[in-house]
PDB file of C-alpha atoms in Angstrom:
ATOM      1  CA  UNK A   1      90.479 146.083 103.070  1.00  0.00           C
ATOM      2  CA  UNK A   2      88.882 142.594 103.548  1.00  0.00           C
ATOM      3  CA  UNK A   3      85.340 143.721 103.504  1.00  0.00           C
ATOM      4  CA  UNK A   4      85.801 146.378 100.348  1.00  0.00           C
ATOM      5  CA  UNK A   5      88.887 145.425  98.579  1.00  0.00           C
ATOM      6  CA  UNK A   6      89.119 141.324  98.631  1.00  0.00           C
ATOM      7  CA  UNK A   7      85.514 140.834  99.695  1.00  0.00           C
ATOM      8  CA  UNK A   8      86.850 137.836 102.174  1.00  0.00           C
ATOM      9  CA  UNK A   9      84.597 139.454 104.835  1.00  0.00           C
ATOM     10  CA  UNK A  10      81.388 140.911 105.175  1.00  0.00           C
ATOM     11  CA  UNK A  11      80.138 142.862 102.956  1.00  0.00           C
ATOM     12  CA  UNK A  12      82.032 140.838 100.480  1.00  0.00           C
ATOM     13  CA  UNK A  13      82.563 143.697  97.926  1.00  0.00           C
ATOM     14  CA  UNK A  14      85.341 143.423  95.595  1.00  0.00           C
ATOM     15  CA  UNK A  15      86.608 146.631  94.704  1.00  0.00           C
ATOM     16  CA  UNK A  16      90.020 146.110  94.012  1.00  0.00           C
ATOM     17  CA  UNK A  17      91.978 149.388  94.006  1.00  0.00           C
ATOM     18  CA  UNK A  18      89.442 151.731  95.282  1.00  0.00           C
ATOM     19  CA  UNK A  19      86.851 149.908  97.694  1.00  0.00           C
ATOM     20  CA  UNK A  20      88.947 150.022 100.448  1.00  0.00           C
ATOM     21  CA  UNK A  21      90.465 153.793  99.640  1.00  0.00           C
ATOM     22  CA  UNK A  22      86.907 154.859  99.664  1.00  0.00           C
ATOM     23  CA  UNK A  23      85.427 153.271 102.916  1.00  0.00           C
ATOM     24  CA  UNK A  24      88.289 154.623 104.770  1.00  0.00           C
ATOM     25  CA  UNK A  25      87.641 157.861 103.946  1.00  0.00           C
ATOM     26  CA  UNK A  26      84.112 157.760 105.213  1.00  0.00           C
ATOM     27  CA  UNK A  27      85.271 156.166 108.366  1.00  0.00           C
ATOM     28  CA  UNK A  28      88.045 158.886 109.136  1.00  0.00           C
ATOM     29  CA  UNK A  29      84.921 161.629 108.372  1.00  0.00           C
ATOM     30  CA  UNK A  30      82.441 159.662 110.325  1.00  0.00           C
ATOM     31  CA  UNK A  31      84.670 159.230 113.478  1.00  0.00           C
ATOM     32  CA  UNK A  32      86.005 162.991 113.127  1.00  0.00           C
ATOM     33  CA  UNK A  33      82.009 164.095 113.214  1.00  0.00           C
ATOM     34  CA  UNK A  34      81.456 161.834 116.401  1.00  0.00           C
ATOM     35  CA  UNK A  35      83.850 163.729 117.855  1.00  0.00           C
ATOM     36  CA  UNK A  36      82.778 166.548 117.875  1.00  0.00           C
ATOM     37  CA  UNK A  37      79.097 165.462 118.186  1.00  0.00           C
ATOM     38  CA  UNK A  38      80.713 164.557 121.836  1.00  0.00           C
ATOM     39  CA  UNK A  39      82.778 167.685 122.571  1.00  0.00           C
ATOM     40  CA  UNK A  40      80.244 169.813 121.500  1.00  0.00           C
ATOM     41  CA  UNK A  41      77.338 168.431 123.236  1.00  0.00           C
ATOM     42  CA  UNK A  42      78.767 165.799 126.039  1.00  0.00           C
ATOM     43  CA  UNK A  43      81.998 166.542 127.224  1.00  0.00           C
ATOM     44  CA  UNK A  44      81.465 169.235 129.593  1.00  0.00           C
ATOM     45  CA  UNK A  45      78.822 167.601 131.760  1.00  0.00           C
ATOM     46  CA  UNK A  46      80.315 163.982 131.310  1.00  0.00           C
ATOM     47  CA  UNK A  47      84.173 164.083 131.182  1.00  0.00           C
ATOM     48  CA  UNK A  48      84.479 161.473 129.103  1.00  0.00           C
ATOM     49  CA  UNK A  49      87.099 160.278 126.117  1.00  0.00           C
ATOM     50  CA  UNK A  50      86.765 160.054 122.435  1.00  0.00           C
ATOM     51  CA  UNK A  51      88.969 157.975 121.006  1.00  0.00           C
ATOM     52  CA  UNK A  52      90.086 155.545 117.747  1.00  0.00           C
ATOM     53  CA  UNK A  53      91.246 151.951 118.370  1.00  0.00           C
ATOM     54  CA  UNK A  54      93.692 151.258 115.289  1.00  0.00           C
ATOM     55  CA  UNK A  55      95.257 147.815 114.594  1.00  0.00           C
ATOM     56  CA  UNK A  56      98.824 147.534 113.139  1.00  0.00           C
ATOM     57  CA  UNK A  57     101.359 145.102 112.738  1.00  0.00           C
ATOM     58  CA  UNK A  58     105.231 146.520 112.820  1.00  0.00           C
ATOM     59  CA  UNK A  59     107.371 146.281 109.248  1.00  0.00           C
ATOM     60  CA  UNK A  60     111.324 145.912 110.122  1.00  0.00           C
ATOM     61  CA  UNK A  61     113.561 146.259 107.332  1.00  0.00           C
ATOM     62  CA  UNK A  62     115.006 143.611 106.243  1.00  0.00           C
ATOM     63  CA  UNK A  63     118.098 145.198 105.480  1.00  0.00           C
ATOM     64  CA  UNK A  64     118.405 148.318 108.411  1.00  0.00           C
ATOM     65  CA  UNK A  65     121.781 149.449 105.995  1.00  0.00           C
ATOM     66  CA  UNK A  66     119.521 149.680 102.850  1.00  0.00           C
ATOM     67  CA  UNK A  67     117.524 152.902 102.271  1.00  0.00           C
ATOM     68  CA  UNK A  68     115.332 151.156 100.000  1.00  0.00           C
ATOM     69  CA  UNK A  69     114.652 148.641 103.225  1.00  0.00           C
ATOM     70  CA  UNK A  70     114.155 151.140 105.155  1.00  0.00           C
ATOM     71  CA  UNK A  71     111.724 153.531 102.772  1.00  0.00           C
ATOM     72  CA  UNK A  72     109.529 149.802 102.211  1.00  0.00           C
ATOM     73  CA  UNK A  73     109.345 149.447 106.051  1.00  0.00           C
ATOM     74  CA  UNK A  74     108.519 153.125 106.316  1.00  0.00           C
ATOM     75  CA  UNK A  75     105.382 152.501 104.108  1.00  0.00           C
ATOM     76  CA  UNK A  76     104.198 149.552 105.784  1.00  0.00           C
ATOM     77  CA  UNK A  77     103.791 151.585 108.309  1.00  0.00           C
ATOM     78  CA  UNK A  78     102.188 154.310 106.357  1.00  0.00           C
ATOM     79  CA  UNK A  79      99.711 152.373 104.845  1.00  0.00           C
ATOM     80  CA  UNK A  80      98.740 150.510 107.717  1.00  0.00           C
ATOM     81  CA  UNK A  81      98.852 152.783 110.801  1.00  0.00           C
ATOM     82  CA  UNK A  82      99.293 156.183 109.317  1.00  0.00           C
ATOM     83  CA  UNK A  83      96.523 155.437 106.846  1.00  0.00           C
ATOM     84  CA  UNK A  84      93.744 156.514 109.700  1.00  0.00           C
ATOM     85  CA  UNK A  85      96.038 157.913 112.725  1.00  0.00           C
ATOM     86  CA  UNK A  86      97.883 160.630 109.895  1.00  0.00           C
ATOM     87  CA  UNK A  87      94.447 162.538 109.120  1.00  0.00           C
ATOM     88  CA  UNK A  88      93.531 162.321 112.651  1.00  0.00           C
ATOM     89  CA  UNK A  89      96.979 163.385 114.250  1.00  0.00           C
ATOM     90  CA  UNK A  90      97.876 165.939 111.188  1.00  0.00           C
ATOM     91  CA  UNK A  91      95.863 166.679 109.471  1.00  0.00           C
ATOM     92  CA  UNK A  92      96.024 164.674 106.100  1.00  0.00           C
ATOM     93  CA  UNK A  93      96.985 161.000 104.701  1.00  0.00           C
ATOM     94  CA  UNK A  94     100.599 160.052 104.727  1.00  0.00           C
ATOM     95  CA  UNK A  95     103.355 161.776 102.076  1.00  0.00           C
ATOM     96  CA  UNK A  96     103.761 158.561 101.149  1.00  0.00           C
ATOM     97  CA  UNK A  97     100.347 157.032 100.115  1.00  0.00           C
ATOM     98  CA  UNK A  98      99.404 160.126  97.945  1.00  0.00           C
ATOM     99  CA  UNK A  99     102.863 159.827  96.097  1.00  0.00           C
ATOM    100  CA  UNK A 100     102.247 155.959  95.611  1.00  0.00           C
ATOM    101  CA  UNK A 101      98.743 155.823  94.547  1.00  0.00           C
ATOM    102  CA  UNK A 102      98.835 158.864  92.837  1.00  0.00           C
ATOM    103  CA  UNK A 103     100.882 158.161  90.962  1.00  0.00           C
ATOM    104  CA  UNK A 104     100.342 154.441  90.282  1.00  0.00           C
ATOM    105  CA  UNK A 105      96.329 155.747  89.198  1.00  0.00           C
ATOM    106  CA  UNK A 106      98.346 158.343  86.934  1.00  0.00           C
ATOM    107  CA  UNK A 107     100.349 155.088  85.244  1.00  0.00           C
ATOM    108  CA  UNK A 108      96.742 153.879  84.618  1.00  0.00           C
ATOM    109  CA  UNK A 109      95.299 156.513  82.717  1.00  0.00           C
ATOM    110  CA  UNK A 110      92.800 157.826  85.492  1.00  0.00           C
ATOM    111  CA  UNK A 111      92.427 161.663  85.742  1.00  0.00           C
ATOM    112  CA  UNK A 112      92.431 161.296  89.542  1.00  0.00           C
ATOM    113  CA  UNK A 113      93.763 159.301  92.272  1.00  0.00           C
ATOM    114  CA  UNK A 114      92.390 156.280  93.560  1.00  0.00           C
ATOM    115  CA  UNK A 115      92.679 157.721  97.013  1.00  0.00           C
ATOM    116  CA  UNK A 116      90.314 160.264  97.839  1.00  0.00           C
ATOM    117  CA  UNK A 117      91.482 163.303  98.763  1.00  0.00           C
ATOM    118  CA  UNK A 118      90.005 165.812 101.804  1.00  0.00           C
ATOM    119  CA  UNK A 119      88.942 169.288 101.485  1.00  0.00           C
ATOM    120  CA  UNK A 120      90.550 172.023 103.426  1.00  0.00           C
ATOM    121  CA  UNK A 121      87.949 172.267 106.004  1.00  0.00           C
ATOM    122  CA  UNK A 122      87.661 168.327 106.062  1.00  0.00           C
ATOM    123  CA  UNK A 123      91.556 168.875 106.849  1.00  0.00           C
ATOM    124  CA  UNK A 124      91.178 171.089 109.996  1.00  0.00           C
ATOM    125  CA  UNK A 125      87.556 169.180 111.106  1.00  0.00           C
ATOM    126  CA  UNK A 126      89.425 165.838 111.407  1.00  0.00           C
ATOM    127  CA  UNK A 127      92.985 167.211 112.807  1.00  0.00           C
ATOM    128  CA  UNK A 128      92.918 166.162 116.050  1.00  0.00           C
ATOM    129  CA  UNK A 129      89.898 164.279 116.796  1.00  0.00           C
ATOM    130  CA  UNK A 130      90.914 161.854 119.238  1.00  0.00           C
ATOM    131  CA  UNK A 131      91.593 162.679 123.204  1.00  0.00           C
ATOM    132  CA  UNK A 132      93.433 158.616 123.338  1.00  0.00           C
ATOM    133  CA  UNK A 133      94.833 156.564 120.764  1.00  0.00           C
ATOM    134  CA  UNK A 134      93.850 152.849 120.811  1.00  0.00           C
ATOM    135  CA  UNK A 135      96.023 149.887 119.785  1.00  0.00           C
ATOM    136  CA  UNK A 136      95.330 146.788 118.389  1.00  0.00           C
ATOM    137  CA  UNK A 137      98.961 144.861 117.283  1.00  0.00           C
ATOM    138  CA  UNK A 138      99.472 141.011 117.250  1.00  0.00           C
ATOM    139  CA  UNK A 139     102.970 140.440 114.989  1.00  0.00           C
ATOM    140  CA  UNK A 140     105.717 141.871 112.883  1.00  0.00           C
ATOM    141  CA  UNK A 141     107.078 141.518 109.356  1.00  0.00           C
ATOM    142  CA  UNK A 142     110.285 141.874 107.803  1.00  0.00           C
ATOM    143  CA  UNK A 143     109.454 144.195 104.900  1.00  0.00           C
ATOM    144  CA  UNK A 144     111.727 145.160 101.749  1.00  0.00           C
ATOM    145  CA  UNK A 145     111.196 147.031  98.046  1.00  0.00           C
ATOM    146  CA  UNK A 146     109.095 144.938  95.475  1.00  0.00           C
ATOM    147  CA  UNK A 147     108.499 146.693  92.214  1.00  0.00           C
ATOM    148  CA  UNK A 148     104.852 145.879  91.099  1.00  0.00           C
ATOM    149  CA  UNK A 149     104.445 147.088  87.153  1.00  0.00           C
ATOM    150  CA  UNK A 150     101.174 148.940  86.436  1.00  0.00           C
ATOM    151  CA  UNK A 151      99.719 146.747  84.327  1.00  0.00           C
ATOM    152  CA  UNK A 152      98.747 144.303  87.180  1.00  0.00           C
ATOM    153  CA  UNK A 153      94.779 144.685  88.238  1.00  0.00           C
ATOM    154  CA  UNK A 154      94.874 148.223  90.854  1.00  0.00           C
ATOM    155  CA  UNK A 155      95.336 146.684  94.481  1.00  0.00           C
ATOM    156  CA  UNK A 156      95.925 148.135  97.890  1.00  0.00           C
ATOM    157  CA  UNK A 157      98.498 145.602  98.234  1.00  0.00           C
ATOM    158  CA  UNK A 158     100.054 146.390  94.959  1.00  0.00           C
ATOM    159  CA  UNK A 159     100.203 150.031  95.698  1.00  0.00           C
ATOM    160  CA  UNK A 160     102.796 150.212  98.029  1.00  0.00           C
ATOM    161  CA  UNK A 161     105.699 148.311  96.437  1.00  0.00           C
ATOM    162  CA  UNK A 162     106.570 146.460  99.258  1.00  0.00           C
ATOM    163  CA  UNK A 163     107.319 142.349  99.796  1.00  0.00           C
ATOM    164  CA  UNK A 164     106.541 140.920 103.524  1.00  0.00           C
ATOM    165  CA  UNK A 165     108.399 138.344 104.865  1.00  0.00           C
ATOM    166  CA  UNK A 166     108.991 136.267 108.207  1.00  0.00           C
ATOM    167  CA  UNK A 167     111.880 134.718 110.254  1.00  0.00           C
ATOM    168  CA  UNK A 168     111.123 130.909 109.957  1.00  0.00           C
ATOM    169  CA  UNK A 169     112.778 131.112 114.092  1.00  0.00           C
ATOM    170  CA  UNK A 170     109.689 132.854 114.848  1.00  0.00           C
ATOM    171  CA  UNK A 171     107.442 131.053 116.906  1.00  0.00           C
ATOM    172  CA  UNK A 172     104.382 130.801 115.255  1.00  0.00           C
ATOM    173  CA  UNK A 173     101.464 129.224 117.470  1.00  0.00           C
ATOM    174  CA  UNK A 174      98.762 130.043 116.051  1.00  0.00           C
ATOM    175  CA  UNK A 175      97.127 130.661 112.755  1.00  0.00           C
ATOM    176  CA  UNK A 176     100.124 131.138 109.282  1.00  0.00           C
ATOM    177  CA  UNK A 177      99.965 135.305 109.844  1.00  0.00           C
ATOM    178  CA  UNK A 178     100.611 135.340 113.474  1.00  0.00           C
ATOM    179  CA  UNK A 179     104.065 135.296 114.841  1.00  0.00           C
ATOM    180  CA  UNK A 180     105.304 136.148 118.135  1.00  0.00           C
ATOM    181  CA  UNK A 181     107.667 139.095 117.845  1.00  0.00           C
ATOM    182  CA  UNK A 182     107.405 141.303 120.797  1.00  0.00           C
ATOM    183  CA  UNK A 183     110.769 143.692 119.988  1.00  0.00           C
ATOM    184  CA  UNK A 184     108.311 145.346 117.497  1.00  0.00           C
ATOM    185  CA  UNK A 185     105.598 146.126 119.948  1.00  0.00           C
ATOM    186  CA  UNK A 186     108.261 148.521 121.082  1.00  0.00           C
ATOM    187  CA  UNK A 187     109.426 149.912 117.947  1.00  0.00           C
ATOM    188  CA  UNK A 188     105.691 150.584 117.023  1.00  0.00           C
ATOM    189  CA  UNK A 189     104.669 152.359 120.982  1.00  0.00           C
ATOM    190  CA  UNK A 190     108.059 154.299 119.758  1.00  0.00           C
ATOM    191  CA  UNK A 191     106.758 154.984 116.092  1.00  0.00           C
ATOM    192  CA  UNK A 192     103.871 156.428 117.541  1.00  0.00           C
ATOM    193  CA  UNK A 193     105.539 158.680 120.249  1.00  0.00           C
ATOM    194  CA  UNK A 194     107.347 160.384 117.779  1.00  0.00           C
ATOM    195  CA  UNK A 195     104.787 160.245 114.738  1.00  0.00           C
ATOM    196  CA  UNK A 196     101.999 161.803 116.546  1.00  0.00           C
ATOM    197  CA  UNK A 197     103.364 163.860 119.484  1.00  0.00           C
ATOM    198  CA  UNK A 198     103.015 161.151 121.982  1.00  0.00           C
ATOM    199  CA  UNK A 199      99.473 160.678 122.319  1.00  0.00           C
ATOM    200  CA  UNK A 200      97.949 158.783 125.281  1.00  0.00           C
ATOM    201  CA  UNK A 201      97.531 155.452 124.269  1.00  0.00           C
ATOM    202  CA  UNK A 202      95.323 152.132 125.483  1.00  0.00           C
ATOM    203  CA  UNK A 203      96.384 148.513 123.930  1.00  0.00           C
ATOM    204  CA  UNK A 204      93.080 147.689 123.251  1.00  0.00           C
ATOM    205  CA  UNK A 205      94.055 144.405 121.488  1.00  0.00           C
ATOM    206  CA  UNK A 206      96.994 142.191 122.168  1.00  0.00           C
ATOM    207  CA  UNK A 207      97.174 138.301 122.062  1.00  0.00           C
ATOM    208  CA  UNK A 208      97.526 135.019 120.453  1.00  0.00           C
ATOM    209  CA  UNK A 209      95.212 132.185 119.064  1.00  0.00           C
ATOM    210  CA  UNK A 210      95.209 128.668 118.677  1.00  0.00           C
ATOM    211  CA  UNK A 211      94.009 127.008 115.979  1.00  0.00           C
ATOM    212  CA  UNK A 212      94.697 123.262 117.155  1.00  0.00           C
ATOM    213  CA  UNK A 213      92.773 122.726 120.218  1.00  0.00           C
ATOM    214  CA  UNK A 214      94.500 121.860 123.170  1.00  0.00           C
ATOM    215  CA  UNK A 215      92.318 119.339 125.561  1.00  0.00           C
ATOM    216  CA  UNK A 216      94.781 119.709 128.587  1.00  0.00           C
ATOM    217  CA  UNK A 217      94.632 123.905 128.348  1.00  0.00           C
ATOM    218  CA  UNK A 218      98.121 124.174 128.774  1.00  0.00           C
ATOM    219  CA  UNK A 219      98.638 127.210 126.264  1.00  0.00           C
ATOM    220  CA  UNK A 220     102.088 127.963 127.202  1.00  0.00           C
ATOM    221  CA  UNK A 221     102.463 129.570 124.198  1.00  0.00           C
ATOM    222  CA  UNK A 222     100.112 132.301 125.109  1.00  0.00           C
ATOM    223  CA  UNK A 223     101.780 132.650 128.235  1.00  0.00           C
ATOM    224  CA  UNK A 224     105.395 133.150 126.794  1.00  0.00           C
ATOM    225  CA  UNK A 225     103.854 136.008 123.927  1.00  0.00           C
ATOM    226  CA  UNK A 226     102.121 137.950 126.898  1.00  0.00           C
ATOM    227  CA  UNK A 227     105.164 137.585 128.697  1.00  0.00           C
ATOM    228  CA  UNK A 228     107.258 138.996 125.862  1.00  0.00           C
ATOM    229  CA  UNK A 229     104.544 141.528 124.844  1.00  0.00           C
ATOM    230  CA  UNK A 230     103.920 143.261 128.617  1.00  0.00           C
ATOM    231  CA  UNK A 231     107.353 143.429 129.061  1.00  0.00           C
ATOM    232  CA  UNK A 232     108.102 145.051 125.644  1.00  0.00           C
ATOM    233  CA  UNK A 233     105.276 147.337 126.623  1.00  0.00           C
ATOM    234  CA  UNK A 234     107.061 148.499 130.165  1.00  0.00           C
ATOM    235  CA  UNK A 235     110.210 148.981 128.211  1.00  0.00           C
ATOM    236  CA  UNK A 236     108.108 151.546 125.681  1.00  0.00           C
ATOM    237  CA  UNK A 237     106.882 153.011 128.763  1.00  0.00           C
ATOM    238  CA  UNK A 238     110.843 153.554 130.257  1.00  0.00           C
ATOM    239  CA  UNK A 239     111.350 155.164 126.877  1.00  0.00           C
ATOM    240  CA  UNK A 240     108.641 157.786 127.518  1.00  0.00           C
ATOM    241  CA  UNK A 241     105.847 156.119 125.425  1.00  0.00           C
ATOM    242  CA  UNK A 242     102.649 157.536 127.223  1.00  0.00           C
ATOM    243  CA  UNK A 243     100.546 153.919 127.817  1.00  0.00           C
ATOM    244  CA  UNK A 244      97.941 154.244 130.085  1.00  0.00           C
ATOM    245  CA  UNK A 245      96.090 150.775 129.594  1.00  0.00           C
ATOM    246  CA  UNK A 246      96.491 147.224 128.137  1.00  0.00           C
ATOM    247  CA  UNK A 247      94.004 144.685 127.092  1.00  0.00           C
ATOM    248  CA  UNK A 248      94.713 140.803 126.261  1.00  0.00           C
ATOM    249  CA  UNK A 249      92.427 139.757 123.691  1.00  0.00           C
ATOM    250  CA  UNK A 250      90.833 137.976 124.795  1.00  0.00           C
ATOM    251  CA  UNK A 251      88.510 136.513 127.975  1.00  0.00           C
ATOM    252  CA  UNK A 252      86.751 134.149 125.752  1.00  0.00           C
ATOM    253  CA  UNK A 253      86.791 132.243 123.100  1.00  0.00           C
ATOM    254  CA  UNK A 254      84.745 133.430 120.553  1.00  0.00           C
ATOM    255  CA  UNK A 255      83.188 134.163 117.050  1.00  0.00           C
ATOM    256  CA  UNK A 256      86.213 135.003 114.954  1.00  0.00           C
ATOM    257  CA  UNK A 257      85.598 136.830 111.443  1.00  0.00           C
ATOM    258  CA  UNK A 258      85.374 134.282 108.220  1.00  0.00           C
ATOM    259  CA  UNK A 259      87.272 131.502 110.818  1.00  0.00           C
ATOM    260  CA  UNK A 260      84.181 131.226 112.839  1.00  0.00           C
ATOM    261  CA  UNK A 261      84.878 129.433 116.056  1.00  0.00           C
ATOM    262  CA  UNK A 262      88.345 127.590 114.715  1.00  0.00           C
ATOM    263  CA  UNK A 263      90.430 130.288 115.993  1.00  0.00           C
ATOM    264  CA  UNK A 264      90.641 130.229 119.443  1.00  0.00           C
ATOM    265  CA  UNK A 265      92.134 133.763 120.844  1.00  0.00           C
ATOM    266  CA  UNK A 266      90.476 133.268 124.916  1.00  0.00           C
ATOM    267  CA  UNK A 267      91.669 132.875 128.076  1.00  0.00           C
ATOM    268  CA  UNK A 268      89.109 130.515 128.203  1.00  0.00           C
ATOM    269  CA  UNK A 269      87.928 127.627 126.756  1.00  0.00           C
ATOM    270  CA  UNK A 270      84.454 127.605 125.134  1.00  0.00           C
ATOM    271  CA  UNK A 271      82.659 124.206 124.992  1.00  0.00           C
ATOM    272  CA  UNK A 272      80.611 125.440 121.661  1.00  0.00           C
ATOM    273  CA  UNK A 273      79.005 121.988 121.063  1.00  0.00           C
ATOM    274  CA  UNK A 274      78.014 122.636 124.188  1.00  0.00           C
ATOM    275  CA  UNK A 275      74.053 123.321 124.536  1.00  0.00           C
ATOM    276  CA  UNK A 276      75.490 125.626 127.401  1.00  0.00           C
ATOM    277  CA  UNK A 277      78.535 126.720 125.979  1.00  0.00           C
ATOM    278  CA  UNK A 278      80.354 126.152 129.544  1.00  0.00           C
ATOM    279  CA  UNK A 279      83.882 128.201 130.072  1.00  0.00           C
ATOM    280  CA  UNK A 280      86.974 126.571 130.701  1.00  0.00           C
ATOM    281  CA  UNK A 281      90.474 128.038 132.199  1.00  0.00           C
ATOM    282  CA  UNK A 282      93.297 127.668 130.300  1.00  0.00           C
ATOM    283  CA  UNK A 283      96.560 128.010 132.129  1.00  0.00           C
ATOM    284  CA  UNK A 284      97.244 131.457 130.747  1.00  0.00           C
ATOM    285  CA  UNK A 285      94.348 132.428 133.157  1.00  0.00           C
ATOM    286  CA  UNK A 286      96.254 131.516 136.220  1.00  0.00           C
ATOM    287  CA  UNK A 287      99.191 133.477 134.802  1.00  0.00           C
ATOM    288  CA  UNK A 288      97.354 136.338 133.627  1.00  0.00           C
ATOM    289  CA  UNK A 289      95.287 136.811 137.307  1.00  0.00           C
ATOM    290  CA  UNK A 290      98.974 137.171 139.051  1.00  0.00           C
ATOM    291  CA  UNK A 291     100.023 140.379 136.077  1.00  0.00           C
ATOM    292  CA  UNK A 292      96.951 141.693 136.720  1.00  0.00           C
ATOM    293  CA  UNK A 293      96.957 141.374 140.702  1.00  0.00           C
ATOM    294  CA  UNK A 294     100.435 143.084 140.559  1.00  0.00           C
ATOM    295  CA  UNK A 295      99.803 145.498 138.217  1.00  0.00           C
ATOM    296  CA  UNK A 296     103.248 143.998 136.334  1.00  0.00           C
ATOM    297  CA  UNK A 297     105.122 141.151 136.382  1.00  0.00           C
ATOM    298  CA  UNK A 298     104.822 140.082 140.056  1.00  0.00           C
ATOM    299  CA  UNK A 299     107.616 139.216 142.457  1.00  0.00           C
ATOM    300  CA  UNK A 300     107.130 135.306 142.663  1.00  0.00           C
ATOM    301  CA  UNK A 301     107.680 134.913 146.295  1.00  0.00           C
ATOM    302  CA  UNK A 302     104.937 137.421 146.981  1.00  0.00           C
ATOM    303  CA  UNK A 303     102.113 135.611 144.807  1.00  0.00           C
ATOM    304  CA  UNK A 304     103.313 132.485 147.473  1.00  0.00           C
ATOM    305  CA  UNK A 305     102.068 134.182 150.508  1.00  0.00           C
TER     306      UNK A 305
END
């Protein structure tokens, strides 16, 4: 979306309505033939997994009594998350999206929708083409209806009909789109469970950045939102959600899209004026080693002894 419909990221292409529609489709085809590249050829002799590592924020009605609410938060969903794990998990894009932009490219005169559409056999080639489910998620919005008329410039973000919006409690320690929510990290392991059949699943991305840096390390803020985010995760896993793996992103500081080095997401502090770039540990590190060294939240007076 931000390298084929806004052009804020590489390769900069501004193809507002249809750029993004478009790559999609050739990524959900590309991955579905590597798949089977690997099952065909690989899998016997090597065991290994083929998997997709999707990144989604969770949309929470703003109003849980309204239907409309409810349908907006649905889509959010939809066109975030079911946009790549529907095809993959059954077979086709969401309901939803082909209503929406179909009928949106129908208000604008074109003969055909703006999202592409697979073939039968594409259909049955992609269903199913993932042996794990990987998760990227960082925040959560509050999502309600927003009527968008047609005559507006075509838009992914104009084809869902939705408005975002965020709880000014929210602590928000890092850069203006991430806030720490972990109660939808739950809702969205749960989502899944009962979208796709309960697939395995590895939290391949999960953590916080800073974009002010701290010269003391003391990113206590990280520390709460892993806190809040493991412990939504074990509560997923009490509800039958089938994680098998989580990843904090990340070790290091590092190279971070159009913000460069300005948004800090490590455990560790990167001295980049630094010749040497030498690594720092923030306090989250110290915190982090015990979760990991448990396997959970540790019992205190056992990391003592």
């Amino acid at each position: 979306e931000k390298g084929y419909e806004t052009g804020e990221h590489a390769p900069g292409l501004k193809l507002g309505g249809c750029g993004a529609y478009k790559a999609a489709h050739h990524i959900i085809k590309t991955h579905a033939k590597v798949w089977h590249s690997y099952n065909n050829t690989w899998r016997r002799e090597q065991r290994g997994m083929v998997g997709i590592s999707l990144t989604s924020g969770w949309g929470e009605p703003v109003d849980p009594h309204s239907q409309t609410d409810r349908d907006a938060a649905e889509r959010y969903i939809q066109f975030h998350l079911g946009w790549f794990a529907n095809p993959i998990y059954r077979g086709d894009y969401p309901e939803v999206m082909k209503n929406y932009v179909g009928r949106k490219s129908a208000q604008q005169g074109l003969g055909t929708s703006r999202l592409p559409t697979f073939s039968v056999q594409e259909k049955t080639y992609i269903k199913g083409t993932s042996d794990f489910l990987g998760i990227g998620h960082f925040t959560t919005r509050y999502v309600l209806q927003k009527n968008f008329p047609f005559l507006q410039v075509s838009s992914y973000h104009t084809d869902h009909d939705l408005a975002e919006l965020v709880d000014p409690n929210w602590p928000a320690p890092g850069p203006k789109w991430l806030y720490s929510v972990p109660w939808g990290f739950r809702r969205l392991l749960n989502f899944i469970k009962t979208q796709y059949g309960n697939p395995l699943i590895y939290v391949t991305e999960n953590g916080v950045s800073e974009t002010v840096q701290c010269p003391q390390l003391c990113d206590e803020w990280r520390i709460q939102y892993l806190k809040g985010y493991i412990n939504e995760i074990l509560k997923a896993l009490n509800d039958g959600v089938n994680v098998k793996g989580y990843t904090a992103w990340s070790l290091l500081d590092k190279f971070e899209w159009n913000k460069g080095f300005s948004e800090r997401f490590g455990l560790y502090h990167i001295d980049f004026k630094n010749k040497n770039k030498p690594r720092y540990p923030k306090a989250s590190v110290d915190y982090y080693k015990k979760i990991i060294s448990a396997n959970g939240f540790p019992n205190p007076r056992e990391v003592m002894s």
